PDB file of N, H, CA, C and O in Angstrom:
ATOM      1  N   UNK A   1     122.492  58.740 105.313  1.00  0.00           N
ATOM      2  CA  UNK A   1     121.778  59.717 106.152  1.00  0.00           C
ATOM      3  C   UNK A   1     120.535  60.321 105.499  1.00  0.00           C
ATOM      4  O   UNK A   1     120.506  60.634 104.309  1.00  0.00           O
ATOM      5  N   UNK A   2     119.548  60.462 106.312  1.00  0.00           N
ATOM      6  H   UNK A   2     119.571  60.208 107.279  1.00  0.00           H
ATOM      7  CA  UNK A   2     118.265  60.774 105.724  1.00  0.00           C
ATOM      8  C   UNK A   2     118.141  62.409 105.678  1.00  0.00           C
ATOM      9  O   UNK A   2     118.850  63.041 106.462  1.00  0.00           O
ATOM     10  N   UNK A   3     117.401  63.009 104.926  1.00  0.00           N
ATOM     11  H   UNK A   3     116.825  62.496 104.289  1.00  0.00           H
ATOM     12  CA  UNK A   3     117.011  64.396 104.855  1.00  0.00           C
ATOM     13  C   UNK A   3     115.468  64.546 105.047  1.00  0.00           C
ATOM     14  O   UNK A   3     114.620  63.852 104.486  1.00  0.00           O
ATOM     15  N   UNK A   4     115.250  65.513 105.885  1.00  0.00           N
ATOM     16  H   UNK A   4     115.938  66.077 106.341  1.00  0.00           H
ATOM     17  CA  UNK A   4     113.790  65.918 106.069  1.00  0.00           C
ATOM     18  C   UNK A   4     113.332  66.958 105.081  1.00  0.00           C
ATOM     19  O   UNK A   4     113.927  68.035 105.030  1.00  0.00           O
ATOM     20  N   UNK A   5     112.347  66.710 104.324  1.00  0.00           N
ATOM     21  H   UNK A   5     111.864  65.835 104.366  1.00  0.00           H
ATOM     22  CA  UNK A   5     111.877  67.432 103.300  1.00  0.00           C
ATOM     23  C   UNK A   5     110.702  68.284 103.935  1.00  0.00           C
ATOM     24  O   UNK A   5     109.754  67.732 104.495  1.00  0.00           O
ATOM     25  N   UNK A   6     110.804  69.527 103.830  1.00  0.00           N
ATOM     26  H   UNK A   6     111.574  69.975 103.375  1.00  0.00           H
ATOM     27  CA  UNK A   6     109.659  70.608 104.381  1.00  0.00           C
ATOM     28  C   UNK A   6     108.752  70.859 103.107  1.00  0.00           C
ATOM     29  O   UNK A   6     109.176  71.494 102.142  1.00  0.00           O
ATOM     30  N   UNK A   7     107.606  70.375 103.159  1.00  0.00           N
ATOM     31  H   UNK A   7     107.262  69.859 103.943  1.00  0.00           H
ATOM     32  CA  UNK A   7     106.646  70.818 102.166  1.00  0.00           C
ATOM     33  C   UNK A   7     106.024  72.131 102.567  1.00  0.00           C
ATOM     34  O   UNK A   7     105.825  72.404 103.751  1.00  0.00           O
ATOM     35  N   UNK A   8     105.708  72.965 101.546  1.00  0.00           N
ATOM     36  H   UNK A   8     105.870  72.743 100.585  1.00  0.00           H
ATOM     37  CA  UNK A   8     104.880  74.143 101.905  1.00  0.00           C
ATOM     38  C   UNK A   8     103.704  73.911 102.458  1.00  0.00           C
ATOM     39  O   UNK A   8     103.062  72.939 102.060  1.00  0.00           O
ATOM     40  N   UNK A   9     103.220  74.692 103.413  1.00  0.00           N
ATOM     41  H   UNK A   9     103.742  75.481 103.736  1.00  0.00           H
ATOM     42  CA  UNK A   9     101.832  74.513 103.877  1.00  0.00           C
ATOM     43  C   UNK A   9     100.881  75.405 103.163  1.00  0.00           C
ATOM     44  O   UNK A   9     101.319  76.358 102.519  1.00  0.00           O
ATOM     45  N   UNK A  10      99.670  75.169 103.231  1.00  0.00           N
ATOM     46  H   UNK A  10      99.314  74.395 103.754  1.00  0.00           H
ATOM     47  CA  UNK A  10      98.826  75.848 102.355  1.00  0.00           C
ATOM     48  C   UNK A  10      98.110  76.825 103.388  1.00  0.00           C
ATOM     49  O   UNK A  10      97.320  76.391 104.226  1.00  0.00           O
ATOM     50  N   UNK A  11      98.420  78.108 103.278  1.00  0.00           N
ATOM     51  H   UNK A  11      99.062  78.460 102.596  1.00  0.00           H
ATOM     52  CA  UNK A  11      97.767  79.020 104.190  1.00  0.00           C
ATOM     53  C   UNK A  11      96.462  79.540 103.624  1.00  0.00           C
ATOM     54  O   UNK A  11      96.356  79.923 102.459  1.00  0.00           O
ATOM     55  N   UNK A  12      95.518  79.535 104.463  1.00  0.00           N
ATOM     56  H   UNK A  12      95.604  79.224 105.410  1.00  0.00           H
ATOM     57  CA  UNK A  12      94.176  80.178 104.126  1.00  0.00           C
ATOM     58  C   UNK A  12      94.398  81.715 104.128  1.00  0.00           C
ATOM     59  O   UNK A  12      94.930  82.293 105.076  1.00  0.00           O
ATOM     60  N   UNK A  13      93.985  82.301 103.078  1.00  0.00           N
ATOM     61  H   UNK A  13      93.553  81.831 102.308  1.00  0.00           H
ATOM     62  CA  UNK A  13      93.997  83.660 103.073  1.00  0.00           C
ATOM     63  C   UNK A  13      92.736  84.335 103.085  1.00  0.00           C
ATOM     64  O   UNK A  13      91.828  83.814 102.439  1.00  0.00           O
ATOM     65  N   UNK A  14      92.505  85.441 103.725  1.00  0.00           N
ATOM     66  H   UNK A  14      93.243  85.864 104.250  1.00  0.00           H
ATOM     67  CA  UNK A  14      91.249  86.178 103.769  1.00  0.00           C
ATOM     68  C   UNK A  14      91.240  87.208 102.793  1.00  0.00           C
ATOM     69  O   UNK A  14      92.178  88.000 102.700  1.00  0.00           O
ATOM     70  N   UNK A  15      90.222  87.249 102.044  1.00  0.00           N
ATOM     71  H   UNK A  15      89.461  86.606 102.119  1.00  0.00           H
ATOM     72  CA  UNK A  15      90.197  88.376 100.970  1.00  0.00           C
ATOM     73  C   UNK A  15      89.946  89.704 101.640  1.00  0.00           C
ATOM     74  O   UNK A  15      89.525  89.916 102.777  1.00  0.00           O
ATOM     75  N   UNK A  16      90.307  90.582 100.659  1.00  0.00           N
ATOM     76  H   UNK A  16      90.649  90.410  99.736  1.00  0.00           H
ATOM     77  CA  UNK A  16      90.005  92.190 101.119  1.00  0.00           C
ATOM     78  C   UNK A  16      88.607  92.364 101.254  1.00  0.00           C
ATOM     79  O   UNK A  16      88.149  92.948 102.236  1.00  0.00           O
ATOM     80  N   UNK A  17      87.849  91.885 100.306  1.00  0.00           N
ATOM     81  H   UNK A  17      88.221  91.410  99.508  1.00  0.00           H
ATOM     82  CA  UNK A  17      86.331  92.283 100.320  1.00  0.00           C
ATOM     83  C   UNK A  17      85.820  91.746 101.600  1.00  0.00           C
ATOM     84  O   UNK A  17      85.003  92.454 102.189  1.00  0.00           O
ATOM     85  N   UNK A  18      86.176  90.562 102.160  1.00  0.00           N
ATOM     86  H   UNK A  18      86.839  89.987 101.682  1.00  0.00           H
ATOM     87  CA  UNK A  18      85.645  90.116 103.360  1.00  0.00           C
ATOM     88  C   UNK A  18      86.014  90.942 104.551  1.00  0.00           C
ATOM     89  O   UNK A  18      85.159  91.178 105.405  1.00  0.00           O
ATOM     90  N   UNK A  19      87.331  91.431 104.671  1.00  0.00           N
ATOM     91  H   UNK A  19      88.026  91.239 103.978  1.00  0.00           H
ATOM     92  CA  UNK A  19      87.869  92.175 105.653  1.00  0.00           C
ATOM     93  C   UNK A  19      86.993  93.635 105.577  1.00  0.00           C
ATOM     94  O   UNK A  19      86.361  94.075 106.537  1.00  0.00           O
ATOM     95  N   UNK A  20      87.067  94.189 104.467  1.00  0.00           N
ATOM     96  H   UNK A  20      87.581  93.832 103.687  1.00  0.00           H
ATOM     97  CA  UNK A  20      86.294  95.400 104.363  1.00  0.00           C
ATOM     98  C   UNK A  20      84.945  95.258 104.797  1.00  0.00           C
ATOM     99  O   UNK A  20      84.524  96.047 105.644  1.00  0.00           O
ATOM    100  N   UNK A  21      84.158  94.309 104.309  1.00  0.00           N
ATOM    101  H   UNK A  21      84.499  93.668 103.621  1.00  0.00           H
ATOM    102  CA  UNK A  21      82.660  94.344 104.726  1.00  0.00           C
ATOM    103  C   UNK A  21      82.465  93.856 106.165  1.00  0.00           C
ATOM    104  O   UNK A  21      81.436  94.181 106.757  1.00  0.00           O
ATOM    105  N   UNK A  22      83.379  93.105 106.757  1.00  0.00           N
ATOM    106  H   UNK A  22      84.215  92.841 106.277  1.00  0.00           H
ATOM    107  CA  UNK A  22      83.306  93.013 108.231  1.00  0.00           C
ATOM    108  C   UNK A  22      83.455  94.357 108.974  1.00  0.00           C
ATOM    109  O   UNK A  22      82.685  94.619 109.898  1.00  0.00           O
ATOM    110  N   UNK A  23      84.339  95.142 108.631  1.00  0.00           N
ATOM    111  H   UNK A  23      84.964  94.929 107.880  1.00  0.00           H
ATOM    112  CA  UNK A  23      84.553  96.515 109.178  1.00  0.00           C
ATOM    113  C   UNK A  23      83.283  97.253 108.909  1.00  0.00           C
ATOM    114  O   UNK A  23      82.761  97.858 109.846  1.00  0.00           O
ATOM    115  N   UNK A  24      82.710  97.267 107.675  1.00  0.00           N
ATOM    116  H   UNK A  24      83.135  96.776 106.914  1.00  0.00           H
ATOM    117  CA  UNK A  24      81.714  98.127 107.397  1.00  0.00           C
ATOM    118  C   UNK A  24      80.416  97.721 108.290  1.00  0.00           C
ATOM    119  O   UNK A  24      79.743  98.582 108.857  1.00  0.00           O
ATOM    120  N   UNK A  25      80.123  96.323 108.365  1.00  0.00           N
ATOM    121  H   UNK A  25      80.670  95.623 107.905  1.00  0.00           H
ATOM    122  CA  UNK A  25      79.097  95.868 109.259  1.00  0.00           C
ATOM    123  C   UNK A  25      79.275  96.342 110.753  1.00  0.00           C
ATOM    124  O   UNK A  25      78.305  96.486 111.497  1.00  0.00           O
ATOM    125  N   UNK A  26      80.429  96.549 111.101  1.00  0.00           N
ATOM    126  H   UNK A  26      81.217  96.432 110.496  1.00  0.00           H
ATOM    127  CA  UNK A  26      80.616  97.012 112.533  1.00  0.00           C
ATOM    128  C   UNK A  26      80.227  98.486 112.744  1.00  0.00           C
ATOM    129  O   UNK A  26      79.866  98.870 113.857  1.00  0.00           O
ATOM    130  N   UNK A  27      80.294  99.274 111.740  1.00  0.00           N
ATOM    131  H   UNK A  27      80.588  98.962 110.837  1.00  0.00           H
ATOM    132  CA  UNK A  27      79.971 100.678 111.898  1.00  0.00           C
ATOM    133  C   UNK A  27      78.732 100.999 111.277  1.00  0.00           C
ATOM    134  O   UNK A  27      78.319 102.159 111.273  1.00  0.00           O
ATOM    135  N   UNK A  28      77.984  99.877 110.647  1.00  0.00           N
ATOM    136  H   UNK A  28      78.319  98.935 110.650  1.00  0.00           H
ATOM    137  CA  UNK A  28      76.702 100.083 110.120  1.00  0.00           C
ATOM    138  C   UNK A  28      75.680 100.575 111.187  1.00  0.00           C
ATOM    139  O   UNK A  28      75.549 100.115 112.321  1.00  0.00           O
ATOM    140  N   UNK A  29      74.935 101.658 110.583  1.00  0.00           N
ATOM    141  H   UNK A  29      75.041 102.032 109.661  1.00  0.00           H
ATOM    142  CA  UNK A  29      73.880 102.060 111.732  1.00  0.00           C
ATOM    143  C   UNK A  29      72.438 102.145 111.283  1.00  0.00           C
ATOM    144  O   UNK A  29      71.636 102.774 111.973  1.00  0.00           O
ATOM    145  N   UNK A  30      72.063 101.546 110.166  1.00  0.00           N
ATOM    146  H   UNK A  30      72.714 101.035 109.606  1.00  0.00           H
ATOM    147  CA  UNK A  30      70.747 101.497 109.728  1.00  0.00           C
ATOM    148  C   UNK A  30      70.514 100.030 109.001  1.00  0.00           C
ATOM    149  O   UNK A  30      71.422  99.359 108.512  1.00  0.00           O
ATOM    150  N   UNK A  31      69.239  99.699 109.025  1.00  0.00           N
ATOM    151  H   UNK A  31      68.501 100.245 109.422  1.00  0.00           H
ATOM    152  CA  UNK A  31      68.738  98.499 108.387  1.00  0.00           C
ATOM    153  C   UNK A  31      69.288  98.520 106.822  1.00  0.00           C
ATOM    154  O   UNK A  31      69.922  97.607 106.291  1.00  0.00           O
ATOM    155  N   UNK A  32      68.906  99.749 106.221  1.00  0.00           N
ATOM    156  H   UNK A  32      68.391 100.490 106.652  1.00  0.00           H
ATOM    157  CA  UNK A  32      69.125  99.884 104.820  1.00  0.00           C
ATOM    158  C   UNK A  32      70.621  99.794 104.636  1.00  0.00           C
ATOM    159  O   UNK A  32      70.915  99.258 103.568  1.00  0.00           O
ATOM    160  N   UNK A  33      71.593 100.145 105.333  1.00  0.00           N
ATOM    161  H   UNK A  33      71.354 100.581 106.201  1.00  0.00           H
ATOM    162  CA  UNK A  33      72.974  99.994 105.240  1.00  0.00           C
ATOM    163  C   UNK A  33      73.235  98.616 105.273  1.00  0.00           C
ATOM    164  O   UNK A  33      73.988  98.161 104.412  1.00  0.00           O
ATOM    165  N   UNK A  34      72.676  97.768 106.233  1.00  0.00           N
ATOM    166  H   UNK A  34      72.063  98.137 106.932  1.00  0.00           H
ATOM    167  CA  UNK A  34      73.016  96.311 106.351  1.00  0.00           C
ATOM    168  C   UNK A  34      72.491  95.628 105.135  1.00  0.00           C
ATOM    169  O   UNK A  34      73.099  94.630 104.752  1.00  0.00           O
ATOM    170  N   UNK A  35      71.422  96.041 104.467  1.00  0.00           N
ATOM    171  H   UNK A  35      70.928  96.852 104.779  1.00  0.00           H
ATOM    172  CA  UNK A  35      70.878  95.404 103.340  1.00  0.00           C
ATOM    173  C   UNK A  35      71.797  95.761 101.977  1.00  0.00           C
ATOM    174  O   UNK A  35      71.935  94.946 101.065  1.00  0.00           O
ATOM    175  N   UNK A  36      72.328  96.932 101.975  1.00  0.00           N
ATOM    176  H   UNK A  36      72.216  97.594 102.716  1.00  0.00           H
ATOM    177  CA  UNK A  36      73.285  97.239 100.908  1.00  0.00           C
ATOM    178  C   UNK A  36      74.554  96.346 101.069  1.00  0.00           C
ATOM    179  O   UNK A  36      75.040  95.766 100.098  1.00  0.00           O
ATOM    180  N   UNK A  37      75.076  96.254 102.328  1.00  0.00           N
ATOM    181  H   UNK A  37      74.681  96.726 103.117  1.00  0.00           H
ATOM    182  CA  UNK A  37      76.371  95.486 102.440  1.00  0.00           C
ATOM    183  C   UNK A  37      76.152  93.996 102.139  1.00  0.00           C
ATOM    184  O   UNK A  37      77.019  93.300 101.612  1.00  0.00           O
ATOM    185  N   UNK A  38      74.918  93.541 102.512  1.00  0.00           N
ATOM    186  H   UNK A  38      74.213  94.107 102.940  1.00  0.00           H
ATOM    187  CA  UNK A  38      74.540  92.200 102.252  1.00  0.00           C
ATOM    188  C   UNK A  38      74.588  91.996 100.676  1.00  0.00           C
ATOM    189  O   UNK A  38      75.156  91.024 100.180  1.00  0.00           O
ATOM    190  N   UNK A  39      74.017  92.880  99.999  1.00  0.00           N
ATOM    191  H   UNK A  39      73.556  93.670 100.402  1.00  0.00           H
ATOM    192  CA  UNK A  39      74.129  92.801  98.479  1.00  0.00           C
ATOM    193  C   UNK A  39      75.298  92.664  97.935  1.00  0.00           C
ATOM    194  O   UNK A  39      75.527  91.862  97.030  1.00  0.00           O
ATOM    195  N   UNK A  40      76.225  93.514  98.490  1.00  0.00           N
ATOM    196  H   UNK A  40      76.040  94.166  99.226  1.00  0.00           H
ATOM    197  CA  UNK A  40      77.550  93.724  97.999  1.00  0.00           C
ATOM    198  C   UNK A  40      78.289  92.298  98.159  1.00  0.00           C
ATOM    199  O   UNK A  40      78.997  91.765  97.305  1.00  0.00           O
ATOM    200  N   UNK A  41      77.981  91.812  99.399  1.00  0.00           N
ATOM    201  H   UNK A  41      77.406  92.245 100.093  1.00  0.00           H
ATOM    202  CA  UNK A  41      78.622  90.365  99.807  1.00  0.00           C
ATOM    203  C   UNK A  41      78.136  89.478  98.634  1.00  0.00           C
ATOM    204  O   UNK A  41      78.935  88.763  98.029  1.00  0.00           O
ATOM    205  N   UNK A  42      76.804  89.529  98.313  1.00  0.00           N
ATOM    206  H   UNK A  42      76.155  90.110  98.805  1.00  0.00           H
ATOM    207  CA  UNK A  42      76.396  88.417  97.395  1.00  0.00           C
ATOM    208  C   UNK A  42      76.979  88.678  96.022  1.00  0.00           C
ATOM    209  O   UNK A  42      77.272  87.735  95.287  1.00  0.00           O
ATOM    210  N   UNK A  43      77.162  90.013  95.641  1.00  0.00           N
ATOM    211  H   UNK A  43      76.923  90.779  96.238  1.00  0.00           H
ATOM    212  CA  UNK A  43      77.880  90.354  94.342  1.00  0.00           C
ATOM    213  C   UNK A  43      79.275  89.792  94.212  1.00  0.00           C
ATOM    214  O   UNK A  43      79.708  89.247  93.197  1.00  0.00           O
ATOM    215  N   UNK A  44      79.899  89.966  95.279  1.00  0.00           N
ATOM    216  H   UNK A  44      79.547  90.409  96.103  1.00  0.00           H
ATOM    217  CA  UNK A  44      81.435  89.510  95.493  1.00  0.00           C
ATOM    218  C   UNK A  44      81.430  87.987  95.398  1.00  0.00           C
ATOM    219  O   UNK A  44      82.343  87.445  94.774  1.00  0.00           O
ATOM    220  N   UNK A  45      80.507  87.281  95.947  1.00  0.00           N
ATOM    221  H   UNK A  45      79.766  87.721  96.453  1.00  0.00           H
ATOM    222  CA  UNK A  45      80.521  85.942  95.922  1.00  0.00           C
ATOM    223  C   UNK A  45      80.064  85.375  94.535  1.00  0.00           C
ATOM    224  O   UNK A  45      80.612  84.350  94.130  1.00  0.00           O
ATOM    225  N   UNK A  46      79.183  85.926  93.850  1.00  0.00           N
ATOM    226  H   UNK A  46      78.738  86.759  94.179  1.00  0.00           H
ATOM    227  CA  UNK A  46      78.768  85.644  92.598  1.00  0.00           C
ATOM    228  C   UNK A  46      79.951  85.818  91.492  1.00  0.00           C
ATOM    229  O   UNK A  46      80.020  85.033  90.546  1.00  0.00           O
ATOM    230  N   UNK A  47      80.760  86.750  91.637  1.00  0.00           N
ATOM    231  H   UNK A  47      80.704  87.388  92.405  1.00  0.00           H
ATOM    232  CA  UNK A  47      81.845  86.993  90.914  1.00  0.00           C
ATOM    233  C   UNK A  47      83.163  86.432  91.290  1.00  0.00           C
ATOM    234  O   UNK A  47      84.205  86.699  90.691  1.00  0.00           O
ATOM    235  N   UNK A  48      83.053  85.513  92.477  1.00  0.00           N
ATOM    236  H   UNK A  48      82.207  85.297  92.964  1.00  0.00           H
ATOM    237  CA  UNK A  48      84.203  84.670  92.800  1.00  0.00           C
ATOM    238  C   UNK A  48      85.248  85.520  93.526  1.00  0.00           C
ATOM    239  O   UNK A  48      86.390  85.078  93.648  1.00  0.00           O
ATOM    240  N   UNK A  49      84.913  86.707  94.008  1.00  0.00           N
ATOM    241  H   UNK A  49      83.985  87.065  93.909  1.00  0.00           H
ATOM    242  CA  UNK A  49      85.876  87.550  94.857  1.00  0.00           C
ATOM    243  C   UNK A  49      85.959  87.071  96.256  1.00  0.00           C
ATOM    244  O   UNK A  49      87.000  87.280  96.879  1.00  0.00           O
ATOM    245  N   UNK A  50      85.017  86.480  96.786  1.00  0.00           N
ATOM    246  H   UNK A  50      84.172  86.310  96.279  1.00  0.00           H
ATOM    247  CA  UNK A  50      85.102  85.954  98.335  1.00  0.00           C
ATOM    248  C   UNK A  50      84.583  84.371  98.160  1.00  0.00           C
ATOM    249  O   UNK A  50      83.837  83.900  97.302  1.00  0.00           O
ATOM    250  N   UNK A  51      85.128  83.844  99.079  1.00  0.00           N
ATOM    251  H   UNK A  51      85.734  84.227  99.777  1.00  0.00           H
ATOM    252  CA  UNK A  51      84.803  82.387  99.148  1.00  0.00           C
ATOM    253  C   UNK A  51      83.411  82.038  99.686  1.00  0.00           C
ATOM    254  O   UNK A  51      82.746  82.919 100.230  1.00  0.00           O
ATOM    255  N   UNK A  52      82.970  80.861  99.565  1.00  0.00           N
ATOM    256  H   UNK A  52      83.510  80.145  99.123  1.00  0.00           H
ATOM    257  CA  UNK A  52      81.676  80.536 100.123  1.00  0.00           C
ATOM    258  C   UNK A  52      81.546  80.600 101.455  1.00  0.00           C
ATOM    259  O   UNK A  52      80.455  80.952 101.902  1.00  0.00           O
ATOM    260  N   UNK A  53      82.654  80.267 102.381  1.00  0.00           N
ATOM    261  H   UNK A  53      83.541  79.982 102.018  1.00  0.00           H
ATOM    262  CA  UNK A  53      82.626  80.398 103.681  1.00  0.00           C
ATOM    263  C   UNK A  53      82.585  81.759 104.133  1.00  0.00           C
ATOM    264  O   UNK A  53      81.863  82.164 105.044  1.00  0.00           O
ATOM    265  N   UNK A  54      83.458  82.507 103.405  1.00  0.00           N
ATOM    266  H   UNK A  54      84.044  82.178 102.665  1.00  0.00           H
ATOM    267  CA  UNK A  54      83.342  84.074 103.750  1.00  0.00           C
ATOM    268  C   UNK A  54      81.959  84.671 103.545  1.00  0.00           C
ATOM    269  O   UNK A  54      81.499  85.467 104.365  1.00  0.00           O
ATOM    270  N   UNK A  55      81.315  84.310 102.500  1.00  0.00           N
ATOM    271  H   UNK A  55      81.688  83.664 101.834  1.00  0.00           H
ATOM    272  CA  UNK A  55      79.959  84.696 102.154  1.00  0.00           C
ATOM    273  C   UNK A  55      78.989  84.447 103.252  1.00  0.00           C
ATOM    274  O   UNK A  55      78.243  85.286 103.757  1.00  0.00           O
ATOM    275  N   UNK A  56      79.096  83.140 103.570  1.00  0.00           N
ATOM    276  H   UNK A  56      79.702  82.459 103.159  1.00  0.00           H
ATOM    277  CA  UNK A  56      78.082  82.653 104.702  1.00  0.00           C
ATOM    278  C   UNK A  56      78.393  83.371 106.028  1.00  0.00           C
ATOM    279  O   UNK A  56      77.475  83.599 106.815  1.00  0.00           O
ATOM    280  N   UNK A  57      79.580  83.709 106.281  1.00  0.00           N
ATOM    281  H   UNK A  57      80.326  83.524 105.641  1.00  0.00           H
ATOM    282  CA  UNK A  57      79.982  84.536 107.486  1.00  0.00           C
ATOM    283  C   UNK A  57      79.432  85.899 107.473  1.00  0.00           C
ATOM    284  O   UNK A  57      78.860  86.424 108.428  1.00  0.00           O
ATOM    285  N   UNK A  58      79.654  86.460 106.276  1.00  0.00           N
ATOM    286  H   UNK A  58      80.119  86.034 105.500  1.00  0.00           H
ATOM    287  CA  UNK A  58      79.078  87.880 106.095  1.00  0.00           C
ATOM    288  C   UNK A  58      77.667  87.953 106.192  1.00  0.00           C
ATOM    289  O   UNK A  58      77.147  88.859 106.843  1.00  0.00           O
ATOM    290  N   UNK A  59      76.995  87.091 105.609  1.00  0.00           N
ATOM    291  H   UNK A  59      77.418  86.355 105.081  1.00  0.00           H
ATOM    292  CA  UNK A  59      75.559  86.902 105.636  1.00  0.00           C
ATOM    293  C   UNK A  59      75.121  86.726 107.041  1.00  0.00           C
ATOM    294  O   UNK A  59      74.059  87.260 107.361  1.00  0.00           O
ATOM    295  N   UNK A  60      75.807  86.033 107.952  1.00  0.00           N
ATOM    296  H   UNK A  60      76.670  85.599 107.692  1.00  0.00           H
ATOM    297  CA  UNK A  60      75.345  85.818 109.299  1.00  0.00           C
ATOM    298  C   UNK A  60      75.517  87.131 110.104  1.00  0.00           C
ATOM    299  O   UNK A  60      74.681  87.527 110.917  1.00  0.00           O
ATOM    300  N   UNK A  61      76.772  87.827 109.784  1.00  0.00           N
ATOM    301  H   UNK A  61      77.451  87.506 109.124  1.00  0.00           H
ATOM    302  CA  UNK A  61      77.052  88.944 110.599  1.00  0.00           C
ATOM    303  C   UNK A  61      76.068  90.016 110.070  1.00  0.00           C
ATOM    304  O   UNK A  61      75.528  90.748 110.900  1.00  0.00           O
ATOM    305  N   UNK A  62      75.823  90.151 108.896  1.00  0.00           N
ATOM    306  H   UNK A  62      76.262  89.557 108.222  1.00  0.00           H
ATOM    307  CA  UNK A  62      74.833  91.145 108.422  1.00  0.00           C
ATOM    308  C   UNK A  62      73.336  91.031 108.922  1.00  0.00           C
ATOM    309  O   UNK A  62      72.615  91.978 109.236  1.00  0.00           O
ATOM    310  N   UNK A  63      73.036  89.797 108.934  1.00  0.00           N
ATOM    311  H   UNK A  63      73.622  89.028 108.679  1.00  0.00           H
ATOM    312  CA  UNK A  63      71.600  89.497 109.452  1.00  0.00           C
ATOM    313  C   UNK A  63      71.422  89.722 110.891  1.00  0.00           C
ATOM    314  O   UNK A  63      70.372  90.170 111.351  1.00  0.00           O
ATOM    315  N   UNK A  64      72.501  89.397 111.645  1.00  0.00           N
ATOM    316  H   UNK A  64      73.354  89.033 111.271  1.00  0.00           H
ATOM    317  CA  UNK A  64      72.415  89.654 113.038  1.00  0.00           C
ATOM    318  C   UNK A  64      72.422  91.182 113.325  1.00  0.00           C
ATOM    319  O   UNK A  64      71.696  91.696 114.176  1.00  0.00           O
ATOM    320  N   UNK A  65      73.253  91.827 112.589  1.00  0.00           N
ATOM    321  H   UNK A  65      73.843  91.409 111.898  1.00  0.00           H
ATOM    322  CA  UNK A  65      73.264  93.325 112.762  1.00  0.00           C
ATOM    323  C   UNK A  65      72.036  93.924 112.392  1.00  0.00           C
ATOM    324  O   UNK A  65      71.641  94.920 112.999  1.00  0.00           O
ATOM    325  N   UNK A  66      71.324  93.376 111.367  1.00  0.00           N
ATOM    326  H   UNK A  66      71.645  92.567 110.874  1.00  0.00           H
ATOM    327  CA  UNK A  66      70.059  93.868 110.715  1.00  0.00           C
ATOM    328  C   UNK A  66      68.905  93.855 111.802  1.00  0.00           C
ATOM    329  O   UNK A  66      68.079  94.760 111.920  1.00  0.00           O
ATOM    330  N   UNK A  67      68.958  92.685 112.597  1.00  0.00           N
ATOM    331  H   UNK A  67      69.628  91.949 112.501  1.00  0.00           H
ATOM    332  CA  UNK A  67      67.945  92.275 113.557  1.00  0.00           C
ATOM    333  C   UNK A  67      68.008  93.398 114.807  1.00  0.00           C
ATOM    334  O   UNK A  67      67.055  93.726 115.513  1.00  0.00           O
ATOM    335  N   UNK A  68      69.308  93.868 114.885  1.00  0.00           N
ATOM    336  H   UNK A  68      70.082  93.601 114.312  1.00  0.00           H
ATOM    337  CA  UNK A  68      69.258  94.944 116.097  1.00  0.00           C
ATOM    338  C   UNK A  68      68.392  96.160 115.749  1.00  0.00           C
ATOM    339  O   UNK A  68      67.680  96.759 116.555  1.00  0.00           O
ATOM    340  N   UNK A  69      68.545  96.468 114.381  1.00  0.00           N
ATOM    341  H   UNK A  69      69.123  95.982 113.725  1.00  0.00           H
ATOM    342  CA  UNK A  69      67.570  97.642 114.022  1.00  0.00           C
ATOM    343  C   UNK A  69      66.133  97.438 113.733  1.00  0.00           C
ATOM    344  O   UNK A  69      65.415  98.415 113.516  1.00  0.00           O
ATOM    345  N   UNK A  70      65.652  96.195 113.717  1.00  0.00           N
ATOM    346  H   UNK A  70      66.235  95.402 113.893  1.00  0.00           H
ATOM    347  CA  UNK A  70      64.322  95.762 113.422  1.00  0.00           C
ATOM    348  C   UNK A  70      63.377  96.250 114.569  1.00  0.00           C
ATOM    349  O   UNK A  70      62.174  95.992 114.529  1.00  0.00           O
TER     350      UNK A  70
END
């Protein structure tokens, strides 16, 4: 009789820094605020606290939001 072995699946987790910055970009009300949050995203990426894909997504969100204030 055979037995089916269940291997654990790798779940992709989203970092807290990413979640927080997405929420901050939603309530951001100035170009300077967007620039500040973009610099925080870059710092988090450089220190390894967010992934590359999270960084690129945050950068896209921040730049789109910043264009609304230009």
